Amino acid sequence: MSSYVVVGASRGLGFEYLRQLSENPENIVVGLVRNVQATRDKVAAEIDRPNVHIFYSDLSDYKTLPGAVEETSKVTGGKLDVLIANAAVGGDYFDLTLSELGSDPEKLEKDLTDCFRLNVVAQAHAVNAFMPLVLLGKTKKVIVMTTGMADVDLVRKYDLWMGVGYCASKAALNMIIAKFSAEYREKGVLFLGISPGVVDTSASDTNGAKDAVNRASSALGAKLLEYEPEWKGPIQTEESIKKILSVTDKATAEDGNAGDFVSHLGNKRWV
Ligand SMILES: NC(=O)c1ccc[n+]([C@@H]2O[C@H](COP(=O)([O-])OP(=O)(O)OC[C@H]3O[C@@H](n4cnc5c(N)ncnc54)[C@H](OP(=O)(O)O)[C@@H]3O)[C@@H](O)[C@H]2O)c1
């Protein structure tokens, strides 16, 4: 039996984590979301298992975290085995280059600050809030969702110009993961960044959050085909999370990957 918290579980990969982790009835699976009732309804309709619990937290306001920790603690017995920091934003201008953003300085400000606020600062708050429970847990793992698009070598070799704020913020997030690992590895806590591959989560994008990402998708797809000519296109959430869990289940604080970021394949191949 293990306990899990998935931060940002309302849809996409976060919701698929809830589905797969709750398959084991012994597990306790908590999802943190902004829209509690809608997510509880969706869980009832699509998962319907008593070991899934949905609580409120809006990551854009760190003051909502202590309440979420308290609610979680009540169902997990005051400890937590695995924290999964999954929430992210892609920004409104994923399809613009840096100079296009710069031609309207307000857009440059917004892209970088929106992405850094949620993808970096809010992640650090969320991890800090749950660390007391993680330190009391059995497995002591913090899995943070990042992206291969934050791999500087990939960006420079294949001229990946899109997703400026998103990629820069995920690169900064990778450093935050390394810093947390530097602090907690000797206490037996594994911090690991995971890129899920390119995953089709458009079906659950009910609020158009991915419009800008979709506009950049054919240019990005062409670059990824240069990188991996055998690439077959986006995979489904089910396949991605299955592969991620096989990587994270095996990973330990001592295996040399602590504080690093790897793909759903367990290495530095991003698709
Ligand atoms: N899909 C891919 O191909 C891909 C590739 C590389 C990396 N990733 C990473 O994998 C993770 C999941 O991706 P995804 O495609 O499933 O994303 P998604 O479909 O866009 O879902 C994002 C999740 O984050 C939540 N979220 C956003 N802002 C929040 C806030 N202020 N407070 C709480 N929750 C918030 C969303 O909740 P709401 O419903 O309330 O907006 C949603 O549950 C992300 O970290 C992403 O960067 C994805």
PDB file of C-alpha atoms and ligand atoms in Angstrom:
ATOM      1  CA  MET A   1       0.000   0.000   0.000  1.00  0.00           C
ATOM      2  CA  SER A   2       1.263   3.464  -0.883  1.00  0.00           C
ATOM      3  CA  SER A   3      -0.149   6.950  -0.663  1.00  0.00           C
ATOM      4  CA  TYR A   4       0.091   9.429  -3.532  1.00  0.00           C
ATOM      5  CA  VAL A   5      -0.718  13.090  -4.085  1.00  0.00           C
ATOM      6  CA  VAL A   6      -1.108  14.280  -7.674  1.00  0.00           C
ATOM      7  CA  VAL A   7      -0.991  18.067  -7.843  1.00  0.00           C
ATOM      8  CA  GLY A   8      -3.009  19.249 -10.860  1.00  0.00           C
ATOM      9  CA  ALA A   9      -5.189  16.188 -11.390  1.00  0.00           C
ATOM     10  CA  SER A  10      -8.283  17.574 -13.108  1.00  0.00           C
ATOM     11  CA  ARG A  11      -7.441  16.391 -16.608  1.00  0.00           C
ATOM     12  CA  GLY A  12      -4.742  15.144 -18.977  1.00  0.00           C
ATOM     13  CA  LEU A  13      -1.823  13.235 -17.485  1.00  0.00           C
ATOM     14  CA  GLY A  14      -2.787  14.186 -13.925  1.00  0.00           C
ATOM     15  CA  PHE A  15      -6.188  12.515 -14.256  1.00  0.00           C
ATOM     16  CA  GLU A  16      -4.583   9.434 -15.828  1.00  0.00           C
ATOM     17  CA  TYR A  17      -2.266   9.212 -12.803  1.00  0.00           C
ATOM     18  CA  LEU A  18      -5.397   9.043 -10.609  1.00  0.00           C
ATOM     19  CA  ARG A  19      -6.830   6.280 -12.770  1.00  0.00           C
ATOM     20  CA  GLN A  20      -3.739   4.068 -12.864  1.00  0.00           C
ATOM     21  CA  LEU A  21      -2.595   4.588  -9.271  1.00  0.00           C
ATOM     22  CA  SER A  22      -6.055   3.783  -7.900  1.00  0.00           C
ATOM     23  CA  GLU A  23      -6.161   0.427  -9.738  1.00  0.00           C
ATOM     24  CA  ASN A  24      -4.511  -1.030  -6.631  1.00  0.00           C
ATOM     25  CA  PRO A  25      -7.315  -0.804  -4.027  1.00  0.00           C
ATOM     26  CA  GLU A  26      -4.699  -0.667  -1.251  1.00  0.00           C
ATOM     27  CA  ASN A  27      -3.343   2.641  -2.551  1.00  0.00           C
ATOM     28  CA  ILE A  28      -4.645   5.966  -1.284  1.00  0.00           C
ATOM     29  CA  VAL A  29      -4.679   8.484  -4.149  1.00  0.00           C
ATOM     30  CA  VAL A  30      -5.262  12.193  -3.616  1.00  0.00           C
ATOM     31  CA  GLY A  31      -5.778  14.656  -6.462  1.00  0.00           C
ATOM     32  CA  LEU A  32      -5.440  18.393  -5.912  1.00  0.00           C
ATOM     33  CA  VAL A  33      -7.460  20.561  -8.269  1.00  0.00           C
ATOM     34  CA  ARG A  34      -8.975  24.013  -8.677  1.00  0.00           C
ATOM     35  CA  ASN A  35     -12.400  22.701  -9.689  1.00  0.00           C
ATOM     36  CA  VAL A  36     -13.271  20.209  -6.952  1.00  0.00           C
ATOM     37  CA  GLN A  37     -16.896  19.399  -7.805  1.00  0.00           C
ATOM     38  CA  ALA A  38     -16.319  18.999 -11.541  1.00  0.00           C
ATOM     39  CA  THR A  39     -13.346  16.711 -10.874  1.00  0.00           C
ATOM     40  CA  ARG A  40     -15.237  14.659  -8.279  1.00  0.00           C
ATOM     41  CA  ASP A  41     -18.028  14.221 -10.841  1.00  0.00           C
ATOM     42  CA  LYS A  42     -15.506  13.145 -13.471  1.00  0.00           C
ATOM     43  CA  VAL A  43     -13.865  10.696 -11.060  1.00  0.00           C
ATOM     44  CA  ALA A  44     -17.299   9.250 -10.214  1.00  0.00           C
ATOM     45  CA  ALA A  45     -18.146   8.864 -13.906  1.00  0.00           C
ATOM     46  CA  GLU A  46     -14.799   7.575 -15.193  1.00  0.00           C
ATOM     47  CA  ILE A  47     -12.951   5.939 -12.279  1.00  0.00           C
ATOM     48  CA  ASP A  48     -15.458   5.405  -9.464  1.00  0.00           C
ATOM     49  CA  ARG A  49     -13.128   4.012  -6.803  1.00  0.00           C
ATOM     50  CA  PRO A  50     -13.319   4.800  -3.088  1.00  0.00           C
ATOM     51  CA  ASN A  51      -9.531   5.192  -2.797  1.00  0.00           C
ATOM     52  CA  VAL A  52      -9.520   8.415  -4.889  1.00  0.00           C
ATOM     53  CA  HIS A  53      -9.885  11.685  -2.935  1.00  0.00           C
ATOM     54  CA  ILE A  54     -10.150  15.118  -4.514  1.00  0.00           C
ATOM     55  CA  PHE A  55      -9.234  18.263  -2.565  1.00  0.00           C
ATOM     56  CA  TYR A  56      -8.857  21.928  -3.410  1.00  0.00           C
ATOM     57  CA  SER A  57      -5.695  23.830  -4.155  1.00  0.00           C
ATOM     58  CA  ASP A  58      -5.075  26.622  -6.642  1.00  0.00           C
ATOM     59  CA  LEU A  59      -1.337  26.652  -7.184  1.00  0.00           C
ATOM     60  CA  SER A  60      -1.385  30.292  -8.187  1.00  0.00           C
ATOM     61  CA  ASP A  61      -2.062  31.033  -4.488  1.00  0.00           C
ATOM     62  CA  TYR A  62       0.312  29.259  -2.097  1.00  0.00           C
ATOM     63  CA  LYS A  63      -2.048  30.084   0.778  1.00  0.00           C
ATOM     64  CA  THR A  64      -4.346  27.323  -0.512  1.00  0.00           C
ATOM     65  CA  LEU A  65      -1.658  24.684   0.153  1.00  0.00           C
ATOM     66  CA  PRO A  66      -1.863  24.235   3.961  1.00  0.00           C
ATOM     67  CA  GLY A  67      -5.569  23.340   3.706  1.00  0.00           C
ATOM     68  CA  ALA A  68      -4.772  20.758   1.029  1.00  0.00           C
ATOM     69  CA  VAL A  69      -1.980  19.283   3.171  1.00  0.00           C
ATOM     70  CA  GLU A  70      -4.361  19.063   6.144  1.00  0.00           C
ATOM     71  CA  GLU A  71      -7.101  17.332   4.109  1.00  0.00           C
ATOM     72  CA  THR A  72      -4.538  14.936   2.657  1.00  0.00           C
ATOM     73  CA  SER A  73      -3.072  14.147   6.045  1.00  0.00           C
ATOM     74  CA  LYS A  74      -6.514  13.055   7.284  1.00  0.00           C
ATOM     75  CA  VAL A  75      -6.836  10.357   4.603  1.00  0.00           C
ATOM     76  CA  THR A  76      -3.187   9.236   4.507  1.00  0.00           C
ATOM     77  CA  GLY A  77      -2.606   8.985   8.259  1.00  0.00           C
ATOM     78  CA  GLY A  78      -0.286  11.988   8.547  1.00  0.00           C
ATOM     79  CA  LYS A  79       2.316  10.855   5.970  1.00  0.00           C
ATOM     80  CA  LEU A  80       2.835  10.606   2.230  1.00  0.00           C
ATOM     81  CA  ASP A  81       4.816   8.132   0.136  1.00  0.00           C
ATOM     82  CA  VAL A  82       4.876   9.830  -3.275  1.00  0.00           C
ATOM     83  CA  LEU A  83       4.234  13.437  -4.282  1.00  0.00           C
ATOM     84  CA  ILE A  84       3.657  14.021  -8.002  1.00  0.00           C
ATOM     85  CA  ALA A  85       3.960  17.664  -9.058  1.00  0.00           C
ATOM     86  CA  ASN A  86       2.117  17.591 -12.363  1.00  0.00           C
ATOM     87  CA  ALA A  87       0.382  20.967 -12.844  1.00  0.00           C
ATOM     88  CA  ALA A  88       1.788  23.358 -15.429  1.00  0.00           C
ATOM     89  CA  VAL A  89       0.853  26.071 -17.881  1.00  0.00           C
ATOM     90  CA  GLY A  90       2.125  26.368 -21.450  1.00  0.00           C
ATOM     91  CA  GLY A  91       1.642  30.118 -21.625  1.00  0.00           C
ATOM     92  CA  ASP A  92      -0.551  32.062 -24.060  1.00  0.00           C
ATOM     93  CA  TYR A  93       2.224  32.560 -26.630  1.00  0.00           C
ATOM     94  CA  PHE A  94       3.758  29.132 -27.128  1.00  0.00           C
ATOM     95  CA  ASP A  95       3.705  29.753 -30.901  1.00  0.00           C
ATOM     96  CA  LEU A  96       5.803  32.954 -30.825  1.00  0.00           C
ATOM     97  CA  THR A  97       9.577  33.319 -31.109  1.00  0.00           C
ATOM     98  CA  LEU A  98      11.538  35.455 -28.664  1.00  0.00           C
ATOM     99  CA  SER A  99      11.756  38.342 -31.143  1.00  0.00           C
ATOM    100  CA  GLU A 100       8.020  38.141 -31.873  1.00  0.00           C
ATOM    101  CA  LEU A 101       7.393  38.321 -28.123  1.00  0.00           C
ATOM    102  CA  GLY A 102       9.847  41.190 -27.914  1.00  0.00           C
ATOM    103  CA  SER A 103       7.987  43.181 -30.561  1.00  0.00           C
ATOM    104  CA  ASP A 104       5.193  43.486 -27.966  1.00  0.00           C
ATOM    105  CA  PRO A 105       7.049  43.744 -24.635  1.00  0.00           C
ATOM    106  CA  GLU A 106       3.826  43.104 -22.689  1.00  0.00           C
ATOM    107  CA  LYS A 107       3.648  39.659 -24.305  1.00  0.00           C
ATOM    108  CA  LEU A 108       7.260  38.911 -23.388  1.00  0.00           C
ATOM    109  CA  GLU A 109       6.568  39.928 -19.774  1.00  0.00           C
ATOM    110  CA  LYS A 110       3.396  37.859 -19.636  1.00  0.00           C
ATOM    111  CA  ASP A 111       4.857  34.724 -21.223  1.00  0.00           C
ATOM    112  CA  LEU A 112       7.849  34.595 -18.906  1.00  0.00           C
ATOM    113  CA  THR A 113       6.091  35.618 -15.693  1.00  0.00           C
ATOM    114  CA  ASP A 114       3.006  33.381 -16.194  1.00  0.00           C
ATOM    115  CA  CYS A 115       5.194  30.351 -16.895  1.00  0.00           C
ATOM    116  CA  PHE A 116       7.727  31.033 -14.143  1.00  0.00           C
ATOM    117  CA  ARG A 117       5.028  31.746 -11.545  1.00  0.00           C
ATOM    118  CA  LEU A 118       3.254  28.449 -12.031  1.00  0.00           C
ATOM    119  CA  ASN A 119       5.925  26.130 -13.412  1.00  0.00           C
ATOM    120  CA  VAL A 120       8.710  27.185 -11.043  1.00  0.00           C
ATOM    121  CA  VAL A 121       7.656  29.249  -8.017  1.00  0.00           C
ATOM    122  CA  ALA A 122       4.358  27.442  -7.369  1.00  0.00           C
ATOM    123  CA  GLN A 123       6.055  24.033  -7.715  1.00  0.00           C
ATOM    124  CA  ALA A 124       8.614  24.983  -5.056  1.00  0.00           C
ATOM    125  CA  HIS A 125       5.786  26.075  -2.718  1.00  0.00           C
ATOM    126  CA  ALA A 126       3.851  22.855  -3.338  1.00  0.00           C
ATOM    127  CA  VAL A 127       6.864  20.639  -2.642  1.00  0.00           C
ATOM    128  CA  ASN A 128       7.777  22.569   0.514  1.00  0.00           C
ATOM    129  CA  ALA A 129       4.193  22.314   1.779  1.00  0.00           C
ATOM    130  CA  PHE A 130       4.141  18.503   1.441  1.00  0.00           C
ATOM    131  CA  MET A 131       7.711  17.762   2.591  1.00  0.00           C
ATOM    132  CA  PRO A 132       6.779  17.180   6.246  1.00  0.00           C
ATOM    133  CA  LEU A 133       4.408  14.400   5.122  1.00  0.00           C
ATOM    134  CA  VAL A 134       6.903  12.991   2.580  1.00  0.00           C
ATOM    135  CA  LEU A 135       9.630  12.775   5.226  1.00  0.00           C
ATOM    136  CA  LEU A 136       7.307  10.593   7.306  1.00  0.00           C
ATOM    137  CA  GLY A 137       6.388   8.399   4.310  1.00  0.00           C
ATOM    138  CA  LYS A 138       7.764   4.983   3.474  1.00  0.00           C
ATOM    139  CA  THR A 139       8.925   5.438  -0.136  1.00  0.00           C
ATOM    140  CA  LYS A 140       9.845   9.141   0.054  1.00  0.00           C
ATOM    141  CA  LYS A 141       9.586  10.126  -3.628  1.00  0.00           C
ATOM    142  CA  VAL A 142       8.884  13.477  -5.256  1.00  0.00           C
ATOM    143  CA  ILE A 143       8.210  13.141  -8.980  1.00  0.00           C
ATOM    144  CA  VAL A 144       8.072  16.418 -10.893  1.00  0.00           C
ATOM    145  CA  MET A 145       6.679  16.636 -14.426  1.00  0.00           C
ATOM    146  CA  THR A 146       9.049  18.468 -16.722  1.00  0.00           C
ATOM    147  CA  THR A 147       9.784  18.288 -20.450  1.00  0.00           C
ATOM    148  CA  GLY A 148      12.519  17.225 -22.843  1.00  0.00           C
ATOM    149  CA  MET A 149      11.953  20.634 -24.459  1.00  0.00           C
ATOM    150  CA  ALA A 150      13.935  22.035 -21.516  1.00  0.00           C
ATOM    151  CA  ASP A 151      16.993  20.049 -22.653  1.00  0.00           C
ATOM    152  CA  VAL A 152      19.328  22.805 -23.881  1.00  0.00           C
ATOM    153  CA  ASP A 153      21.109  20.418 -26.274  1.00  0.00           C
ATOM    154  CA  LEU A 154      17.797  19.480 -27.923  1.00  0.00           C
ATOM    155  CA  VAL A 155      16.820  23.145 -28.288  1.00  0.00           C
ATOM    156  CA  ARG A 156      20.127  24.218 -29.809  1.00  0.00           C
ATOM    157  CA  LYS A 157      20.676  21.203 -32.093  1.00  0.00           C
ATOM    158  CA  TYR A 158      17.163  21.245 -33.578  1.00  0.00           C
ATOM    159  CA  ASP A 159      16.447  24.989 -33.351  1.00  0.00           C
ATOM    160  CA  LEU A 160      13.369  24.565 -31.151  1.00  0.00           C
ATOM    161  CA  TRP A 161      12.278  28.225 -31.127  1.00  0.00           C
ATOM    162  CA  MET A 162       8.723  27.671 -29.788  1.00  0.00           C
ATOM    163  CA  GLY A 163       7.492  27.627 -26.177  1.00  0.00           C
ATOM    164  CA  VAL A 164       9.924  30.285 -24.912  1.00  0.00           C
ATOM    165  CA  GLY A 165       8.426  30.895 -21.454  1.00  0.00           C
ATOM    166  CA  TYR A 166       7.365  27.265 -21.055  1.00  0.00           C
ATOM    167  CA  CYS A 167      10.785  25.777 -21.910  1.00  0.00           C
ATOM    168  CA  ALA A 168      12.740  28.390 -19.943  1.00  0.00           C
ATOM    169  CA  SER A 169      10.528  27.820 -16.898  1.00  0.00           C
ATOM    170  CA  LYS A 170      10.845  24.031 -17.119  1.00  0.00           C
ATOM    171  CA  ALA A 171      14.646  24.405 -17.389  1.00  0.00           C
ATOM    172  CA  ALA A 172      14.505  26.469 -14.197  1.00  0.00           C
ATOM    173  CA  LEU A 173      12.225  23.822 -12.677  1.00  0.00           C
ATOM    174  CA  ASN A 174      14.884  21.210 -13.459  1.00  0.00           C
ATOM    175  CA  MET A 175      17.323  23.232 -11.367  1.00  0.00           C
ATOM    176  CA  ILE A 176      14.749  23.476  -8.547  1.00  0.00           C
ATOM    177  CA  ILE A 177      14.481  19.654  -8.644  1.00  0.00           C
ATOM    178  CA  ALA A 178      18.286  19.400  -8.394  1.00  0.00           C
ATOM    179  CA  LYS A 179      18.344  21.887  -5.485  1.00  0.00           C
ATOM    180  CA  PHE A 180      15.646  19.974  -3.575  1.00  0.00           C
ATOM    181  CA  SER A 181      17.580  16.767  -4.212  1.00  0.00           C
ATOM    182  CA  ALA A 182      20.768  18.391  -2.933  1.00  0.00           C
ATOM    183  CA  GLU A 183      18.939  19.182   0.294  1.00  0.00           C
ATOM    184  CA  TYR A 184      16.986  15.961   0.793  1.00  0.00           C
ATOM    185  CA  ARG A 185      18.850  13.089  -0.932  1.00  0.00           C
ATOM    186  CA  GLU A 186      20.804  12.189   2.166  1.00  0.00           C
ATOM    187  CA  LYS A 187      17.517  12.024   4.083  1.00  0.00           C
ATOM    188  CA  GLY A 188      16.489   9.270   1.662  1.00  0.00           C
ATOM    189  CA  VAL A 189      14.135  11.334  -0.514  1.00  0.00           C
ATOM    190  CA  LEU A 190      14.232  10.783  -4.274  1.00  0.00           C
ATOM    191  CA  PHE A 191      13.553  13.875  -6.392  1.00  0.00           C
ATOM    192  CA  LEU A 192      13.170  13.053 -10.067  1.00  0.00           C
ATOM    193  CA  GLY A 193      12.009  15.135 -13.036  1.00  0.00           C
ATOM    194  CA  ILE A 194      10.090  13.205 -15.679  1.00  0.00           C
ATOM    195  CA  SER A 195       9.254  14.177 -19.241  1.00  0.00           C
ATOM    196  CA  PRO A 196       6.169  12.235 -20.369  1.00  0.00           C
ATOM    197  CA  GLY A 197       6.959  12.159 -24.108  1.00  0.00           C
ATOM    198  CA  VAL A 198       4.705  14.019 -26.496  1.00  0.00           C
ATOM    199  CA  VAL A 199       1.239  13.151 -25.251  1.00  0.00           C
ATOM    200  CA  ASP A 200      -2.139  13.899 -26.794  1.00  0.00           C
ATOM    201  CA  THR A 201      -4.096  15.585 -24.007  1.00  0.00           C
ATOM    202  CA  SER A 202      -6.265  17.669 -26.333  1.00  0.00           C
ATOM    203  CA  ALA A 203      -9.441  15.702 -25.522  1.00  0.00           C
ATOM    204  CA  SER A 204      -9.475  17.063 -21.976  1.00  0.00           C
ATOM    205  CA  ASP A 205      -8.538  20.626 -22.948  1.00  0.00           C
ATOM    206  CA  THR A 206     -11.996  22.030 -22.322  1.00  0.00           C
ATOM    207  CA  ASN A 207     -10.904  25.603 -21.613  1.00  0.00           C
ATOM    208  CA  GLY A 208      -8.670  26.109 -24.655  1.00  0.00           C
ATOM    209  CA  ALA A 209      -5.537  26.233 -22.493  1.00  0.00           C
ATOM    210  CA  LYS A 210      -3.568  24.594 -25.282  1.00  0.00           C
ATOM    211  CA  ASP A 211      -4.596  26.834 -28.206  1.00  0.00           C
ATOM    212  CA  ALA A 212      -1.131  28.392 -28.537  1.00  0.00           C
ATOM    213  CA  VAL A 213       0.541  24.987 -28.168  1.00  0.00           C
ATOM    214  CA  ASN A 214      -1.697  23.580 -30.906  1.00  0.00           C
ATOM    215  CA  ARG A 215      -0.762  26.449 -33.225  1.00  0.00           C
ATOM    216  CA  ALA A 216       2.929  25.504 -32.835  1.00  0.00           C
ATOM    217  CA  SER A 217       2.370  21.764 -33.085  1.00  0.00           C
ATOM    218  CA  SER A 218       3.146  21.222 -36.787  1.00  0.00           C
ATOM    219  CA  ALA A 219       6.430  23.176 -36.536  1.00  0.00           C
ATOM    220  CA  LEU A 220       7.323  21.252 -33.378  1.00  0.00           C
ATOM    221  CA  GLY A 221       6.356  17.934 -34.984  1.00  0.00           C
ATOM    222  CA  ALA A 222       8.692  18.619 -37.938  1.00  0.00           C
ATOM    223  CA  LYS A 223      11.586  19.327 -35.558  1.00  0.00           C
ATOM    224  CA  LEU A 224      10.890  16.157 -33.570  1.00  0.00           C
ATOM    225  CA  LEU A 225      10.919  14.113 -36.784  1.00  0.00           C
ATOM    226  CA  GLU A 226      14.378  15.456 -37.533  1.00  0.00           C
ATOM    227  CA  TYR A 227      15.407  14.407 -34.003  1.00  0.00           C
ATOM    228  CA  GLU A 228      13.782  10.974 -34.241  1.00  0.00           C
ATOM    229  CA  PRO A 229      12.821   9.949 -37.800  1.00  0.00           C
ATOM    230  CA  GLU A 230      10.987   6.884 -36.411  1.00  0.00           C
ATOM    231  CA  TRP A 231       8.699   9.076 -34.251  1.00  0.00           C
ATOM    232  CA  LYS A 232       5.061   8.054 -34.756  1.00  0.00           C
ATOM    233  CA  GLY A 233       3.450  11.171 -33.276  1.00  0.00           C
ATOM    234  CA  PRO A 234       1.852  11.874 -29.897  1.00  0.00           C
ATOM    235  CA  ILE A 235       1.112   8.944 -27.602  1.00  0.00           C
ATOM    236  CA  GLN A 236      -1.965   8.573 -25.365  1.00  0.00           C
ATOM    237  CA  THR A 237      -2.007   9.390 -21.652  1.00  0.00           C
ATOM    238  CA  GLU A 238      -2.464   5.711 -20.743  1.00  0.00           C
ATOM    239  CA  GLU A 239       0.798   4.662 -22.435  1.00  0.00           C
ATOM    240  CA  SER A 240       2.743   7.641 -21.100  1.00  0.00           C
ATOM    241  CA  ILE A 241       1.749   7.139 -17.448  1.00  0.00           C
ATOM    242  CA  LYS A 242       2.281   3.374 -17.643  1.00  0.00           C
ATOM    243  CA  LYS A 243       5.852   3.989 -18.839  1.00  0.00           C
ATOM    244  CA  ILE A 244       6.442   6.765 -16.301  1.00  0.00           C
ATOM    245  CA  LEU A 245       5.298   4.553 -13.424  1.00  0.00           C
ATOM    246  CA  SER A 246       7.601   1.750 -14.513  1.00  0.00           C
ATOM    247  CA  VAL A 247      10.488   4.266 -14.374  1.00  0.00           C
ATOM    248  CA  THR A 248       9.511   5.945 -11.086  1.00  0.00           C
ATOM    249  CA  ASP A 249       8.593   2.699  -9.285  1.00  0.00           C
ATOM    250  CA  LYS A 250      12.157   1.454  -9.798  1.00  0.00           C
ATOM    251  CA  ALA A 251      13.976   4.752  -9.178  1.00  0.00           C
ATOM    252  CA  THR A 252      15.651   5.280  -5.817  1.00  0.00           C
ATOM    253  CA  ALA A 253      17.499   8.109  -4.099  1.00  0.00           C
ATOM    254  CA  GLU A 254      20.698   6.049  -4.392  1.00  0.00           C
ATOM    255  CA  ASP A 255      20.618   4.996  -8.061  1.00  0.00           C
ATOM    256  CA  GLY A 256      22.525   7.965  -9.443  1.00  0.00           C
ATOM    257  CA  ASN A 257      19.537   9.620 -11.156  1.00  0.00           C
ATOM    258  CA  ALA A 258      18.412  11.557  -8.073  1.00  0.00           C
ATOM    259  CA  GLY A 259      17.879  15.234  -8.887  1.00  0.00           C
ATOM    260  CA  ASP A 260      18.106  14.626 -12.643  1.00  0.00           C
ATOM    261  CA  PHE A 261      15.379  14.675 -15.272  1.00  0.00           C
ATOM    262  CA  VAL A 262      14.686  11.738 -17.574  1.00  0.00           C
ATOM    263  CA  SER A 263      11.997  10.734 -20.047  1.00  0.00           C
ATOM    264  CA  HIS A 264       9.130   8.235 -19.770  1.00  0.00           C
ATOM    265  CA  LEU A 265      11.675   5.819 -21.301  1.00  0.00           C
ATOM    266  CA  GLY A 266      13.945   6.275 -18.278  1.00  0.00           C
ATOM    267  CA  ASN A 267      16.717   7.973 -20.259  1.00  0.00           C
ATOM    268  CA  LYS A 268      17.470  11.142 -22.226  1.00  0.00           C
ATOM    269  CA  ARG A 269      15.553  10.081 -25.371  1.00  0.00           C
ATOM    270  CA  TRP A 270      12.589  12.456 -25.327  1.00  0.00           C
ATOM    271  CA  VAL A 271      10.261  10.740 -27.836  1.00  0.00           C
TER     272      VAL A 271
HETATM  273  N1  LIG B   1       1.196  16.621 -22.818  1.00  0.00           N
HETATM  274  C1  LIG B   1       2.474  16.622 -23.199  1.00  0.00           C
HETATM  275  O1  LIG B   1       2.795  16.283 -24.358  1.00  0.00           O
HETATM  276  C2  LIG B   1       3.556  17.036 -22.252  1.00  0.00           C
HETATM  277  C3  LIG B   1       4.870  17.049 -22.748  1.00  0.00           C
HETATM  278  C4  LIG B   1       5.907  17.401 -21.879  1.00  0.00           C
HETATM  279  C5  LIG B   1       5.624  17.711 -20.554  1.00  0.00           C
HETATM  280  N2  LIG B   1       4.340  17.691 -20.103  1.00  0.00           N
HETATM  281  C6  LIG B   1       4.116  18.034 -18.696  1.00  0.00           C
HETATM  282  O2  LIG B   1       3.285  17.063 -18.095  1.00  0.00           O
HETATM  283  C7  LIG B   1       2.421  17.682 -17.136  1.00  0.00           C
HETATM  284  C8  LIG B   1       0.965  17.389 -17.470  1.00  0.00           C
HETATM  285  O3  LIG B   1       0.735  17.788 -18.812  1.00  0.00           O
HETATM  286  P1  LIG B   1      -0.725  17.748 -19.467  1.00  0.00           P
HETATM  287  O4  LIG B   1      -0.514  17.767 -20.949  1.00  0.00           O
HETATM  288  O5  LIG B   1      -1.567  16.693 -18.863  1.00  0.00           O
HETATM  289  O6  LIG B   1      -1.267  19.177 -19.035  1.00  0.00           O
HETATM  290  P2  LIG B   1      -2.753  19.768 -19.123  1.00  0.00           P
HETATM  291  O7  LIG B   1      -3.656  18.838 -19.858  1.00  0.00           O
HETATM  292  O8  LIG B   1      -2.577  21.158 -19.650  1.00  0.00           O
HETATM  293  O9  LIG B   1      -3.184  19.825 -17.606  1.00  0.00           O
HETATM  294  C9  LIG B   1      -2.546  20.718 -16.749  1.00  0.00           C
HETATM  295  C10 LIG B   1      -3.047  20.461 -15.356  1.00  0.00           C
HETATM  296  O10 LIG B   1      -2.470  21.473 -14.516  1.00  0.00           O
HETATM  297  C11 LIG B   1      -3.527  22.049 -13.770  1.00  0.00           C
HETATM  298  N3  LIG B   1      -3.263  23.421 -13.376  1.00  0.00           N
HETATM  299  C12 LIG B   1      -2.919  24.465 -14.158  1.00  0.00           C
HETATM  300  N4  LIG B   1      -2.846  25.588 -13.414  1.00  0.00           N
HETATM  301  C13 LIG B   1      -3.157  25.224 -12.139  1.00  0.00           C
HETATM  302  C14 LIG B   1      -3.264  25.928 -10.917  1.00  0.00           C
HETATM  303  N5  LIG B   1      -3.075  27.248 -10.843  1.00  0.00           N
HETATM  304  N6  LIG B   1      -3.605  25.241  -9.802  1.00  0.00           N
HETATM  305  C15 LIG B   1      -3.831  23.908  -9.849  1.00  0.00           C
HETATM  306  N7  LIG B   1      -3.758  23.198 -10.980  1.00  0.00           N
HETATM  307  C16 LIG B   1      -3.425  23.854 -12.105  1.00  0.00           C
HETATM  308  C17 LIG B   1      -4.719  22.003 -14.708  1.00  0.00           C
HETATM  309  O11 LIG B   1      -5.905  22.226 -13.983  1.00  0.00           O
HETATM  310  P3  LIG B   1      -7.174  23.059 -14.575  1.00  0.00           P
HETATM  311  O12 LIG B   1      -8.064  22.040 -15.223  1.00  0.00           O
HETATM  312  O13 LIG B   1      -7.763  23.691 -13.358  1.00  0.00           O
HETATM  313  O14 LIG B   1      -6.637  24.073 -15.554  1.00  0.00           O
HETATM  314  C18 LIG B   1      -4.558  20.594 -15.255  1.00  0.00           C
HETATM  315  O15 LIG B   1      -5.047  19.629 -14.365  1.00  0.00           O
HETATM  316  C19 LIG B   1       2.756  19.173 -17.163  1.00  0.00           C
HETATM  317  O16 LIG B   1       3.686  19.461 -16.162  1.00  0.00           O
HETATM  318  C20 LIG B   1       3.387  19.358 -18.536  1.00  0.00           C
HETATM  319  O17 LIG B   1       4.282  20.456 -18.588  1.00  0.00           O
HETATM  320  C21 LIG B   1       3.303  17.375 -20.921  1.00  0.00           C
END
